[in-house]
Amino acid sequence: MAKIIFVSGPCGCGKSTFTNAYARHLVDKNRKTVYVIHGDDFHAGFVEVEDKGDFFVNGEASDTVMWEDILKFNWDCIIATAGRALQQGMDVIIDYVIEDELPRVKELASKNNAELFYIVLTASDDEIERRIRERGDVDMIERAKFLKRELDAMPENIGHLYDNTEKTIDETVNEIILDAFKV
């Protein structure tokens, strides 16, 4: 049976690093191809003009794509891409923040007769801030802390949280027992 492993968490919690390492771990362990989807890759596809000049209408940039539309587009791409990989018999690991989209991922698993595992990485505020500062995205610190509080408090995340504060990627990979995160 195919697997969908969804890795969520705030910015700076190590989603992409963990996803890449865990995919390699699974391939080495199971000798089966794993398809990795980094949701931020879809988000990075939106390139807008920086100097909008005369493109303002009623004080708003006329060619700006609304965040809700970007998010919906990203999720449509993630779901479609994951579905194609599952249909090819691959396991799929997705790294992206889930706020309200877990039902879409559950539907994807159901439609493709796949097992769903849901891991929400978290870390202390100080650890998240340190990691974000190291990569130079200081403008993301407050957003990351907001997301951490939100994700830590969501009832559907109970039993799916994993705190990787002060842990190496190898420790995290070895400590994650996939069956403990089954949905």
C-alpha atoms as one frame of an Amber mdcrd trajectory, in Angstrom:
protein
   0.000   0.000   0.000   1.323   3.432  -0.934   2.087   5.969   1.761   1.603
   9.704   2.023   3.773  11.237   4.690   2.813  14.816   5.311   5.267  16.996
   7.211   3.885  20.275   8.521   5.229  22.858  10.937   6.182  26.514  11.162
   9.001  28.107   9.189  12.352  27.189  10.703  11.265  23.919  12.273  13.226
  21.876   9.739  10.468  20.566   7.443  12.521  20.541   4.251  15.689  19.242
   5.893  13.753  16.469   7.627  11.716  15.616   4.527  14.834  15.156   2.398
  16.605  13.083   5.056  13.533  10.985   5.849  12.917  10.252   2.172  16.500
   8.983   1.865  15.987   6.915   5.056  12.838   5.305   3.631  14.440   4.552
   0.267  17.416   2.921   1.966  15.138   0.959   4.306  12.365  -0.115   1.897
  14.184  -0.055  -1.454  11.171   1.783  -2.922  11.088   5.096  -4.778   9.819
   8.053  -2.777   8.602  11.245  -4.447   9.261  14.410  -2.403   7.087  17.495
  -2.782   8.266  20.750  -1.224   5.215  23.017  -1.216   7.405  26.103  -1.161
   8.628  25.202  -4.646   5.134  25.922  -5.968   4.967  29.155  -3.980   8.312
  30.242  -5.452   6.777  30.051  -8.913   4.941  33.332  -8.400   7.097  36.161
  -9.695   5.591  39.625  -9.593   6.961  42.990 -10.600   8.629  44.778  -7.723
   8.091  48.305  -9.031   4.402  48.459  -9.850   4.675  52.097 -10.990   1.327
  53.118 -12.504  -0.277  49.718 -11.958  -2.239  50.871  -8.917  -6.024  50.974
  -8.882  -7.756  52.517  -5.858  -4.532  52.208  -3.858  -4.110  48.494  -4.629
  -1.619  46.935  -7.022  -3.756  45.879  -9.960  -1.777  42.778 -10.910  -1.250
  41.351  -7.432  -2.390  37.784  -6.876  -4.230  37.465  -3.578  -2.612  35.223
  -0.926  -5.736  33.028  -0.807  -5.451  32.428  -4.565  -1.746  31.606  -4.288
  -2.451  29.167  -1.450  -5.274  27.482  -3.368  -3.075  27.206  -6.469  -0.235
  25.710  -4.400  -2.557  23.144  -2.828  -4.083  22.235  -6.193  -0.547  21.621
  -7.519   0.503  19.625  -4.454  -2.593  17.401  -4.567  -2.337  16.825  -8.340
   1.381  16.064  -8.208   1.027  13.740  -5.218  -1.861  11.953  -6.942   0.260
  11.330 -10.050   3.133   9.947  -7.970   0.780   7.669  -6.010  -0.747   6.393
  -9.249   2.783   5.460 -10.351   3.141   3.357  -7.188   5.491   5.701  -5.357
   5.291   6.740  -1.745   4.989  10.516  -1.341   6.432  12.870   1.255   5.009
  16.388   1.267   6.440  19.280   3.221   4.188  22.296   3.555   2.251  23.997
   6.329  -1.213  22.543   6.894  -3.617  24.948   8.513  -7.068  23.999   7.186
  -6.117  21.585   4.406  -5.919  18.242   6.223  -9.303  17.137   4.797  -7.887
  17.558   1.253  -4.916  15.369   2.131  -7.207  12.754   3.715  -9.300  12.743
   0.532  -6.133  12.306  -1.555  -5.148   9.289   0.557  -8.626   7.799   0.330
  -8.879   8.232  -3.456  -5.498   6.573  -3.925  -5.926   3.821  -1.315  -2.859
   5.160   0.486  -1.926   5.198   4.151  -1.634   8.707   5.549   0.946   9.729
   8.117   0.978  13.250   9.517   3.989  14.731  11.305   3.969  18.268  12.682
   7.496  19.368  13.448   7.938  21.991  16.087  10.758  23.516  18.108  11.133
  26.113  20.825  10.644  29.760  19.850  14.335  30.409  20.465  15.372  27.469
  18.276  13.079  28.544  15.447  14.364  32.108  15.643  17.997  30.907  15.656
  17.434  28.704  12.593  15.655  31.451  10.669  18.390  33.981  11.501  21.034
  31.492  10.302  19.369  31.231   6.911  18.861  34.999   6.680  15.044  35.127
   6.591  14.627  37.411   9.626  11.382  38.824   8.213   9.825  35.354   8.751
  10.475  35.152  12.508   7.162  36.594  13.732   5.169  34.596  11.182   6.976
  31.421  12.261   6.231  32.039  15.940   2.573  32.750  15.104   2.326  29.512
  13.095   4.017  27.553  15.876   1.439  28.718  18.421  -1.403  28.026  15.986
  -0.193  24.552  14.979   0.669  23.537  18.564  -2.898  24.396  19.637  -4.838
  22.733  16.811  -6.809  19.709  18.104  -6.097  17.686  14.944  -2.369  18.009
  15.626  -2.538  16.320  19.029  -0.492  13.141  18.822   1.226  14.333  15.627
   3.619  16.911  17.118   7.341  16.192  17.255   9.663  18.678  18.976  13.111
  18.631  17.398  14.644  21.379  19.551  18.418  20.838  19.840  18.232  17.571
  17.871  20.335  16.685  14.880  18.638  15.604  11.685  19.906  12.044  12.253
  18.381  11.976  15.746  15.074  13.223  14.376  15.013  10.702  11.513  15.837
   7.823  13.857  13.313   8.882  16.516  10.340   9.238  14.155   8.459   5.942
  14.257   6.105   6.334  11.324   3.270   4.191  12.718   2.981   6.594  15.676
   1.915   9.323  13.222  -0.689   7.370  11.247  -3.951   9.186  10.615
